[in-house]
Structures are given as C-alpha cells and as structure tokens.
Amino acid sequence: MGSCAAVGGAAPGRPAVRSADGRRRGRSVSGALLRNALGNVAGPLAGLASAPLLAHGLGVDGRGEVAAVTAPILLAATVSAVGIPDAVTYFVARTPGSAGTARRRGSALVGIAALTAAVVVVALAPTLAAGSHELTPQIAVLALTVVPSALVGILRGTAAGLGHWGQIAIERTVGPAVRLVAFIVLWLSDSLSVASAATVITLAPVISGLAYLRSDCQRTARDDEAEPEDSLREQAAGVVQLLGYGTRAWVGSLAGVALSRLDQVLMTPLGSTEQLGLYAVAATISELPLVLTTAVREVVLTTHARDPDEHALAQAGRTAFAASAAAALLIGASAPWCLPIVFGSGFDGAVPPTVVLLVAVTIGVPGSVAGAGLSARGLPHLRSASMVIGAVVNVVALVVLVPSWGAVGAAVATLVSNVVAGSINVGQVSRLTAQSFASFHIPTRADASCALRCVRRCCRTHRLG
C-alpha cells in the first residue's frame, strides 16, 4: 500500500515529489490494492452466503462434523505450502525474469511437503475424527486434495511476484463461487450432507487453481523455460535460495497457520462438535474485516521487496487497522440480531465468540502488515519468531480454555495470541526503523485524505478502463 507520496501527497518527513514515475507507481499500487481486495472479498462473502445453508441443512452438530472433516485437510494443504510461496513471491518480485524457474522449483519442494502432509492426515484420521467411523474414511479420502491445493499456492505466489493481481482476484473468486453454487444445488436437490459439503469445501481450492492455466504468469514461465540454462542460473532463485528464505519464513507461516486453523482442528477433541459448529460460524463472520488486511499484506510483500519504504509501511498498518476496526464495529453491533435470524435460533451461542473474534482480528492487523514488511526486507525469521511465540500462547490457551468455555474459550485464545504476536512484529519494525509503535495504530488526518484520493483514483482509473 503506497504512502501519500505514492498516491499523490507527501509521506511524513518527505518532500512531495510528484514525478511521472511516482504517479505511475501510485496508480499501480492503488490499482493492485483494489484488485486484490476485490478478490479477497469473494471468500468471506461466499462463506457468509453459504453458512446459513449449512446451518439450516445440517444443524449445529452437522456443521461441526463438516468442520471436523475439512479443518485437517485445509490445515495440511496450508502447512505444506507455507514459506515457499512467499519465497517465490519475494524472488520473483526482485527479479521478474526468474518466474519460470522459481515456480518449478517451488512446486517441487511444495509437492514433496504436501505429499508427506497428506500421508500424516490419513494416518491420524481416526484421532482427528474422535473415533467416528463415519468421519474417519471421509478425512482419509479427501486427503487426496492436499497436494493440488498446496500447489495452487505456488501459482499464486508467482503471480503476486509478477504483480498479476487481477489473475489472483479471479482465482480467489472462482473457488468461493464454485463452493456457493454447489451448496445451493445440493440444498435445492435435498442432497446436502456432511460428506457432500466436505467434498465441495476441499475441492473448491483445487478448481480455483485452474484460473492460472491461461494466465500471463504461465506464459512468462514458458518463455523462461526457453532461455539458455546459463541465463536461468543468473536470474532464477535457486533451490538453496528458496529453501533458505522459505525455511526462515516457513516456521513463522506454520505458526500463523496454527493461529488461524488449529483452533478448529482441536475443538472436537477438546470440546464437542456442537461447540465447533458455533465456532465455525463465528470464524466465518469474523473473516469479513480481514479482506482489506490480506490485500494490504500481500501488496506490501511485493512492493516493499522492490522498494522498501518505512513510512508507507506504517501508514499501511494504521490505515488497514482503522478500516478493519470500523468494519468489525459494524458487524459486531449487528451480530446479536442478525445471527439468530440468518442461521437459526440454535446458533444464538455463536454471538459471543463472534464478538471476541472480531476484536481479535482487528487487534492483529498492524502486526500482520508489519510482519509482511519484515518479510519484504528479507527478514522473515524475525516475523517467524513472533508468530511462534503467538502460536505457543494460542495452543496453551486452547487447552486451558476450550474444555470449560467451548467456542468462547477458543475465541479468547485467538485474541490473546494475536495481541502477543502482533505486538512483537510491530516492535521489531520499530526497532529497525524510525517508525514508532503508535505509528502503526493511530491514523492521522493525512491518512484519511490519502485514502480518499486513492479510492477516487482507483474508481476513475477503472471507469476509464
């Protein structure tokens, strides 16, 4: 996300220089942010639309069983891909000519990790299903989707490094759209069940990856493959480089996955499928404020890898924080009335964890942006350290709170761990730069003007285009 200098004003402490390159970069960054945000909004909106179908069609226990089946699959796909896609994005952003080789080598590394993760899921299926003879085979069969789902992350990472945000937006729209349409068809045909819903949820990310088959990213990759081997050695991110950066990022990304998905995996063994059903609804609702945050974090990783700007980084953090806080306040205020109407009276218990999770995701926004800035500076291990600490806090809190407090306990665990991990990330950036801790949290009047200009420019650009 560009600073005011990037979108037409001056960053704090810098002269307002409106060169042609600066204006073009401002348009590029703001346009990328808009396209990425539009792509990110599809998932939460589709989840919000499909959640009532699952709630009414399956009930609280059935919704919990769907989460019990799909959470380990989605976790395995995410865990096996973490680190390497970010490494691909980092190296491709710095040297776009390396896209083809970075994609191939990243795919090989992730493929091996994903296959291993799938085998682990199959072996642990009885435990993950809490001994259920119905859920165990479903988990084992759907584990086949782990490898292709993980490989989609490499394609997305390559596209992000090349700045192909439109293609990423298409991919992120296709998956949720397929999922929503499939749920509607199953519901109307009275075929909606735990097995069919779990199948749709795990296959949708694989289908969405088809969006990259005809992408500019892939055409660039094929062009790279035709280059002489010596040129590839000079330009490409090698396996050692990918592993070096990816390993440093992997630990933190793995901890980040634990913060976002491990709660649902552990809910059934520690609590019950009923509490998991309530928590799954709360988690779906709380994802809505993350739309802008995710867009900002991904654009920051690409743009700051090319041109680090500490003022723009802090501004991105506080602007995203303010926007997420406003969205969370609106959603939280309406939750006590809307949730029972939309999901049914059986989901009244989802209101408290929803409110707590909204606070949790909002508090974690500045730290998420700061962590992307650390990764963009080639320091993913610093982000990893904070995320590991946060994950340890999360696991301990889950074990302590879920048996007694259920879904609310899991939400409180997420809140505490987000505060810890986010604060450490922002503190790391503050130590390395001239930006204060408060600069990532407290918006200024200039930020509002800058954001308004950015929105106007994006709207004008897309209207003219």
Short mmCIF file of N, CA, C and O in Angstrom, two decimals, residues 32-108:
data_model
loop_
_atom_site.label_atom_id
_atom_site.label_comp_id
_atom_site.label_asym_id
_atom_site.label_seq_id
_atom_site.Cartn_x
_atom_site.Cartn_y
_atom_site.Cartn_z
N ALA A 32 -3.47 -2.21 -7.69
CA ALA A 32 -3.20 -3.56 -7.19
C ALA A 32 -3.96 -3.83 -5.91
O ALA A 32 -4.52 -4.91 -5.71
N LEU A 33 -4.00 -2.81 -5.05
CA LEU A 33 -4.70 -2.96 -3.77
C LEU A 33 -6.19 -3.16 -3.99
O LEU A 33 -6.82 -4.01 -3.35
N LEU A 34 -6.77 -2.40 -4.92
CA LEU A 34 -8.19 -2.53 -5.21
C LEU A 34 -8.52 -3.90 -5.79
O LEU A 34 -9.46 -4.57 -5.35
N ARG A 35 -7.73 -4.34 -6.78
CA ARG A 35 -8.00 -5.63 -7.40
C ARG A 35 -7.83 -6.77 -6.40
O ARG A 35 -8.63 -7.72 -6.37
N ASN A 36 -6.80 -6.68 -5.57
CA ASN A 36 -6.57 -7.73 -4.58
C ASN A 36 -7.68 -7.75 -3.53
O ASN A 36 -8.12 -8.82 -3.08
N ALA A 37 -8.13 -6.57 -3.12
CA ALA A 37 -9.22 -6.50 -2.14
C ALA A 37 -10.51 -7.08 -2.71
O ALA A 37 -11.24 -7.79 -2.01
N LEU A 38 -10.78 -6.78 -3.97
CA LEU A 38 -11.99 -7.33 -4.60
C LEU A 38 -11.93 -8.84 -4.67
O LEU A 38 -12.93 -9.53 -4.48
N GLY A 39 -10.73 -9.38 -4.94
CA GLY A 39 -10.59 -10.84 -4.96
C GLY A 39 -10.75 -11.44 -3.58
O GLY A 39 -11.37 -12.49 -3.41
N ASN A 40 -10.20 -10.75 -2.58
CA ASN A 40 -10.27 -11.27 -1.21
C ASN A 40 -11.68 -11.24 -0.63
O ASN A 40 -12.01 -12.03 0.25
N VAL A 41 -12.52 -10.33 -1.12
CA VAL A 41 -13.85 -10.22 -0.55
C VAL A 41 -14.75 -11.38 -0.98
O VAL A 41 -15.75 -11.67 -0.30
N ALA A 42 -14.41 -12.06 -2.06
CA ALA A 42 -15.26 -13.13 -2.57
C ALA A 42 -15.39 -14.27 -1.57
O ALA A 42 -16.48 -14.82 -1.35
N GLY A 43 -14.26 -14.64 -0.94
CA GLY A 43 -14.29 -15.76 0.01
C GLY A 43 -15.19 -15.53 1.20
O GLY A 43 -16.11 -16.32 1.46
N PRO A 44 -14.99 -14.41 1.94
CA PRO A 44 -15.87 -14.16 3.08
C PRO A 44 -17.33 -13.99 2.69
O PRO A 44 -18.23 -14.44 3.41
N LEU A 45 -17.60 -13.32 1.56
CA LEU A 45 -18.99 -13.14 1.14
C LEU A 45 -19.65 -14.48 0.79
O LEU A 45 -20.80 -14.73 1.14
N ALA A 46 -18.89 -15.33 0.08
CA ALA A 46 -19.43 -16.65 -0.26
C ALA A 46 -19.62 -17.47 1.01
O ALA A 46 -20.61 -18.22 1.13
N GLY A 47 -18.68 -17.34 1.94
CA GLY A 47 -18.83 -18.06 3.21
C GLY A 47 -20.03 -17.58 3.98
O GLY A 47 -20.78 -18.37 4.57
N LEU A 48 -20.26 -16.26 3.95
CA LEU A 48 -21.41 -15.70 4.64
C LEU A 48 -22.72 -16.15 4.00
O LEU A 48 -23.71 -16.41 4.69
N ALA A 49 -22.71 -16.27 2.66
CA ALA A 49 -23.92 -16.69 1.96
C ALA A 49 -24.20 -18.19 2.13
O ALA A 49 -25.35 -18.62 2.22
N SER A 50 -23.11 -18.98 2.16
CA SER A 50 -23.30 -20.43 2.24
C SER A 50 -23.48 -20.93 3.67
O SER A 50 -24.05 -22.00 3.89
N ALA A 51 -23.01 -20.14 4.65
CA ALA A 51 -23.10 -20.58 6.04
C ALA A 51 -24.54 -20.86 6.48
O ALA A 51 -24.80 -21.87 7.15
N PRO A 52 -25.53 -20.01 6.13
CA PRO A 52 -26.90 -20.34 6.51
C PRO A 52 -27.41 -21.63 5.89
O PRO A 52 -28.20 -22.36 6.50
N LEU A 53 -26.97 -21.92 4.65
CA LEU A 53 -27.39 -23.17 4.01
C LEU A 53 -26.91 -24.37 4.81
O LEU A 53 -27.66 -25.32 5.04
N LEU A 54 -25.63 -24.32 5.22
CA LEU A 54 -25.08 -25.42 6.01
C LEU A 54 -25.74 -25.48 7.38
O LEU A 54 -26.01 -26.57 7.91
N ALA A 55 -25.98 -24.31 7.97
CA ALA A 55 -26.56 -24.28 9.31
C ALA A 55 -27.97 -24.86 9.31
O ALA A 55 -28.32 -25.70 10.16
N HIS A 56 -28.80 -24.44 8.35
CA HIS A 56 -30.17 -24.93 8.31
C HIS A 56 -30.24 -26.36 7.77
O HIS A 56 -31.10 -27.14 8.18
N GLY A 57 -29.35 -26.69 6.83
CA GLY A 57 -29.40 -28.01 6.23
C GLY A 57 -28.81 -29.12 7.08
O GLY A 57 -29.23 -30.27 6.98
N LEU A 58 -27.82 -28.76 7.91
CA LEU A 58 -27.10 -29.78 8.69
C LEU A 58 -27.28 -29.65 10.19
O LEU A 58 -27.03 -30.61 10.93
N GLY A 59 -27.68 -28.48 10.67
CA GLY A 59 -27.80 -28.28 12.10
C GLY A 59 -26.45 -28.00 12.74
O GLY A 59 -25.40 -28.02 12.08
N VAL A 60 -26.47 -27.73 14.03
CA VAL A 60 -25.23 -27.40 14.74
C VAL A 60 -24.24 -28.56 14.72
O VAL A 60 -23.06 -28.39 14.40
N ASP A 61 -24.71 -29.76 15.04
CA ASP A 61 -23.81 -30.92 15.07
C ASP A 61 -23.27 -31.24 13.68
O ASP A 61 -22.08 -31.54 13.50
N GLY A 62 -24.15 -31.18 12.68
CA GLY A 62 -23.71 -31.47 11.32
C GLY A 62 -22.69 -30.47 10.83
O GLY A 62 -21.71 -30.83 10.16
N ARG A 63 -22.91 -29.18 11.17
CA ARG A 63 -21.94 -28.15 10.77
C ARG A 63 -20.61 -28.41 11.46
O ARG A 63 -19.54 -28.22 10.87
N GLY A 64 -20.65 -28.86 12.69
CA GLY A 64 -19.42 -29.18 13.40
C GLY A 64 -18.70 -30.36 12.78
O GLY A 64 -17.47 -30.38 12.70
N GLU A 65 -19.45 -31.37 12.31
CA GLU A 65 -18.83 -32.53 11.67
C GLU A 65 -18.16 -32.15 10.35
O GLU A 65 -17.09 -32.67 10.01
N VAL A 66 -18.78 -31.24 9.60
CA VAL A 66 -18.15 -30.76 8.37
C VAL A 66 -16.81 -30.10 8.68
O VAL A 66 -15.80 -30.35 8.00
N ALA A 67 -16.79 -29.27 9.71
CA ALA A 67 -15.54 -28.61 10.10
C ALA A 67 -14.51 -29.62 10.59
O ALA A 67 -13.31 -29.48 10.34
N ALA A 68 -14.98 -30.66 11.28
CA ALA A 68 -14.06 -31.69 11.78
C ALA A 68 -13.38 -32.42 10.63
O ALA A 68 -12.22 -32.82 10.73
N VAL A 69 -14.11 -32.61 9.51
CA VAL A 69 -13.54 -33.29 8.35
C VAL A 69 -12.61 -32.37 7.56
O VAL A 69 -11.51 -32.76 7.16
N THR A 70 -13.08 -31.15 7.31
CA THR A 70 -12.34 -30.27 6.41
C THR A 70 -11.16 -29.55 7.07
O THR A 70 -10.17 -29.25 6.39
N ALA A 71 -11.25 -29.25 8.36
CA ALA A 71 -10.17 -28.48 9.01
C ALA A 71 -8.80 -29.16 8.89
O ALA A 71 -7.82 -28.49 8.56
N PRO A 72 -8.68 -30.47 9.13
CA PRO A 72 -7.36 -31.10 8.97
C PRO A 72 -6.86 -31.07 7.53
O PRO A 72 -5.65 -30.91 7.29
N ILE A 73 -7.78 -31.21 6.55
CA ILE A 73 -7.38 -31.19 5.15
C ILE A 73 -6.85 -29.81 4.77
O ILE A 73 -5.78 -29.67 4.16
N LEU A 74 -7.62 -28.78 5.10
CA LEU A 74 -7.20 -27.41 4.77
C LEU A 74 -5.93 -27.03 5.52
O LEU A 74 -5.06 -26.32 4.98
N LEU A 75 -5.82 -27.50 6.75
CA LEU A 75 -4.61 -27.22 7.53
C LEU A 75 -3.39 -27.87 6.90
O LEU A 75 -2.33 -27.24 6.76
N ALA A 76 -3.53 -29.12 6.46
CA ALA A 76 -2.40 -29.83 5.85
C ALA A 76 -1.97 -29.15 4.55
O ALA A 76 -0.76 -29.00 4.29
N ALA A 77 -2.94 -28.73 3.74
CA ALA A 77 -2.61 -28.06 2.48
C ALA A 77 -1.89 -26.74 2.73
O ALA A 77 -0.94 -26.39 2.03
N THR A 78 -2.33 -26.03 3.74
CA THR A 78 -1.71 -24.75 4.06
C THR A 78 -0.33 -24.93 4.66
O THR A 78 0.62 -24.23 4.29
N VAL A 79 -0.22 -25.87 5.59
CA VAL A 79 1.07 -26.10 6.26
C VAL A 79 2.14 -26.54 5.27
O VAL A 79 3.29 -26.09 5.33
N SER A 80 1.79 -27.42 4.36
CA SER A 80 2.78 -27.95 3.42
C SER A 80 3.25 -26.90 2.43
O SER A 80 4.32 -27.05 1.83
N ALA A 81 2.47 -25.83 2.25
CA ALA A 81 2.85 -24.80 1.28
C ALA A 81 3.50 -23.58 1.92
O ALA A 81 4.06 -22.75 1.21
N VAL A 82 3.39 -23.45 3.24
CA VAL A 82 3.85 -22.22 3.87
C VAL A 82 5.34 -21.99 3.66
O VAL A 82 6.13 -22.92 3.59
N GLY A 83 5.68 -20.71 3.52
CA GLY A 83 7.09 -20.35 3.37
C GLY A 83 7.53 -20.29 1.93
O GLY A 83 8.02 -19.26 1.46
N ILE A 84 7.37 -21.38 1.18
CA ILE A 84 7.86 -21.42 -0.19
C ILE A 84 7.10 -20.46 -1.11
O ILE A 84 7.74 -19.75 -1.90
N PRO A 85 5.76 -20.37 -1.06
CA PRO A 85 5.09 -19.37 -1.90
C PRO A 85 5.56 -17.94 -1.61
O PRO A 85 5.73 -17.14 -2.54
N ASP A 86 5.78 -17.62 -0.34
CA ASP A 86 6.30 -16.29 0.00
C ASP A 86 7.70 -16.11 -0.56
O ASP A 86 8.07 -15.01 -1.02
N ALA A 87 8.51 -17.17 -0.52
CA ALA A 87 9.86 -17.09 -1.08
C ALA A 87 9.80 -16.87 -2.59
O ALA A 87 10.56 -16.06 -3.14
N VAL A 88 8.88 -17.57 -3.26
CA VAL A 88 8.71 -17.38 -4.70
C VAL A 88 8.30 -15.94 -5.00
O VAL A 88 8.85 -15.30 -5.90
N THR A 89 7.35 -15.42 -4.23
CA THR A 89 6.92 -14.04 -4.43
C THR A 89 8.08 -13.07 -4.24
O THR A 89 8.28 -12.15 -5.05
N TYR A 90 8.86 -13.27 -3.19
CA TYR A 90 9.98 -12.38 -2.87
C TYR A 90 11.01 -12.35 -4.00
O TYR A 90 11.41 -11.28 -4.47
N PHE A 91 11.43 -13.53 -4.48
CA PHE A 91 12.46 -13.58 -5.51
C PHE A 91 11.94 -13.13 -6.87
O PHE A 91 12.65 -12.47 -7.63
N VAL A 92 10.70 -13.47 -7.19
CA VAL A 92 10.13 -13.05 -8.47
C VAL A 92 9.93 -11.54 -8.48
O VAL A 92 10.15 -10.88 -9.50
N ALA A 93 9.50 -10.95 -7.34
CA ALA A 93 9.31 -9.50 -7.28
C ALA A 93 10.64 -8.78 -7.49
O ALA A 93 10.69 -7.73 -8.14
N ARG A 94 11.73 -9.34 -6.97
CA ARG A 94 13.04 -8.70 -7.11
C ARG A 94 13.64 -8.95 -8.48
O ARG A 94 14.33 -8.09 -9.03
N THR A 95 13.41 -10.14 -9.05
CA THR A 95 13.93 -10.48 -10.38
C THR A 95 12.82 -11.17 -11.17
O THR A 95 12.74 -12.40 -11.17
N PRO A 96 11.96 -10.40 -11.84
CA PRO A 96 10.82 -11.00 -12.56
C PRO A 96 11.21 -12.05 -13.58
O PRO A 96 10.43 -12.96 -13.88
N GLY A 97 12.43 -11.97 -14.12
CA GLY A 97 12.86 -12.97 -15.09
C GLY A 97 13.01 -14.36 -14.52
O GLY A 97 13.14 -15.33 -15.26
N SER A 98 12.98 -14.48 -13.19
CA SER A 98 13.15 -15.79 -12.55
C SER A 98 11.84 -16.53 -12.36
O SER A 98 11.81 -17.59 -11.75
N ALA A 99 10.73 -15.99 -12.86
CA ALA A 99 9.40 -16.55 -12.56
C ALA A 99 9.28 -18.02 -12.90
O ALA A 99 8.80 -18.82 -12.08
N GLY A 100 9.70 -18.41 -14.10
CA GLY A 100 9.53 -19.80 -14.52
C GLY A 100 10.29 -20.78 -13.65
O GLY A 100 9.73 -21.78 -13.18
N THR A 101 11.57 -20.49 -13.42
CA THR A 101 12.38 -21.40 -12.62
C THR A 101 11.96 -21.41 -11.16
O THR A 101 11.90 -22.47 -10.52
N ALA A 102 11.64 -20.24 -10.64
CA ALA A 102 11.19 -20.19 -9.24
C ALA A 102 9.91 -20.98 -9.06
O ALA A 102 9.73 -21.69 -8.06
N ARG A 103 9.01 -20.90 -10.04
CA ARG A 103 7.75 -21.65 -9.95
C ARG A 103 8.00 -23.15 -9.97
O ARG A 103 7.43 -23.90 -9.17
N ARG A 104 8.86 -23.60 -10.88
CA ARG A 104 9.12 -25.04 -10.99
C ARG A 104 9.78 -25.59 -9.72
O ARG A 104 9.38 -26.63 -9.20
N ARG A 105 10.79 -24.88 -9.24
CA ARG A 105 11.50 -25.37 -8.06
C ARG A 105 10.62 -25.28 -6.81
O ARG A 105 10.65 -26.17 -5.96
N GLY A 106 9.85 -24.22 -6.72
CA GLY A 106 8.91 -24.11 -5.61
C GLY A 106 7.87 -25.21 -5.63
O GLY A 106 7.51 -25.78 -4.60
N SER A 107 7.39 -25.56 -6.83
CA SER A 107 6.39 -26.63 -6.96
C SER A 107 6.96 -27.96 -6.52
O SER A 107 6.27 -28.76 -5.88
N ALA A 108 8.22 -28.22 -6.87
CA ALA A 108 8.83 -29.49 -6.47
C ALA A 108 8.94 -29.58 -4.94
O ALA A 108 8.62 -30.62 -4.34
#
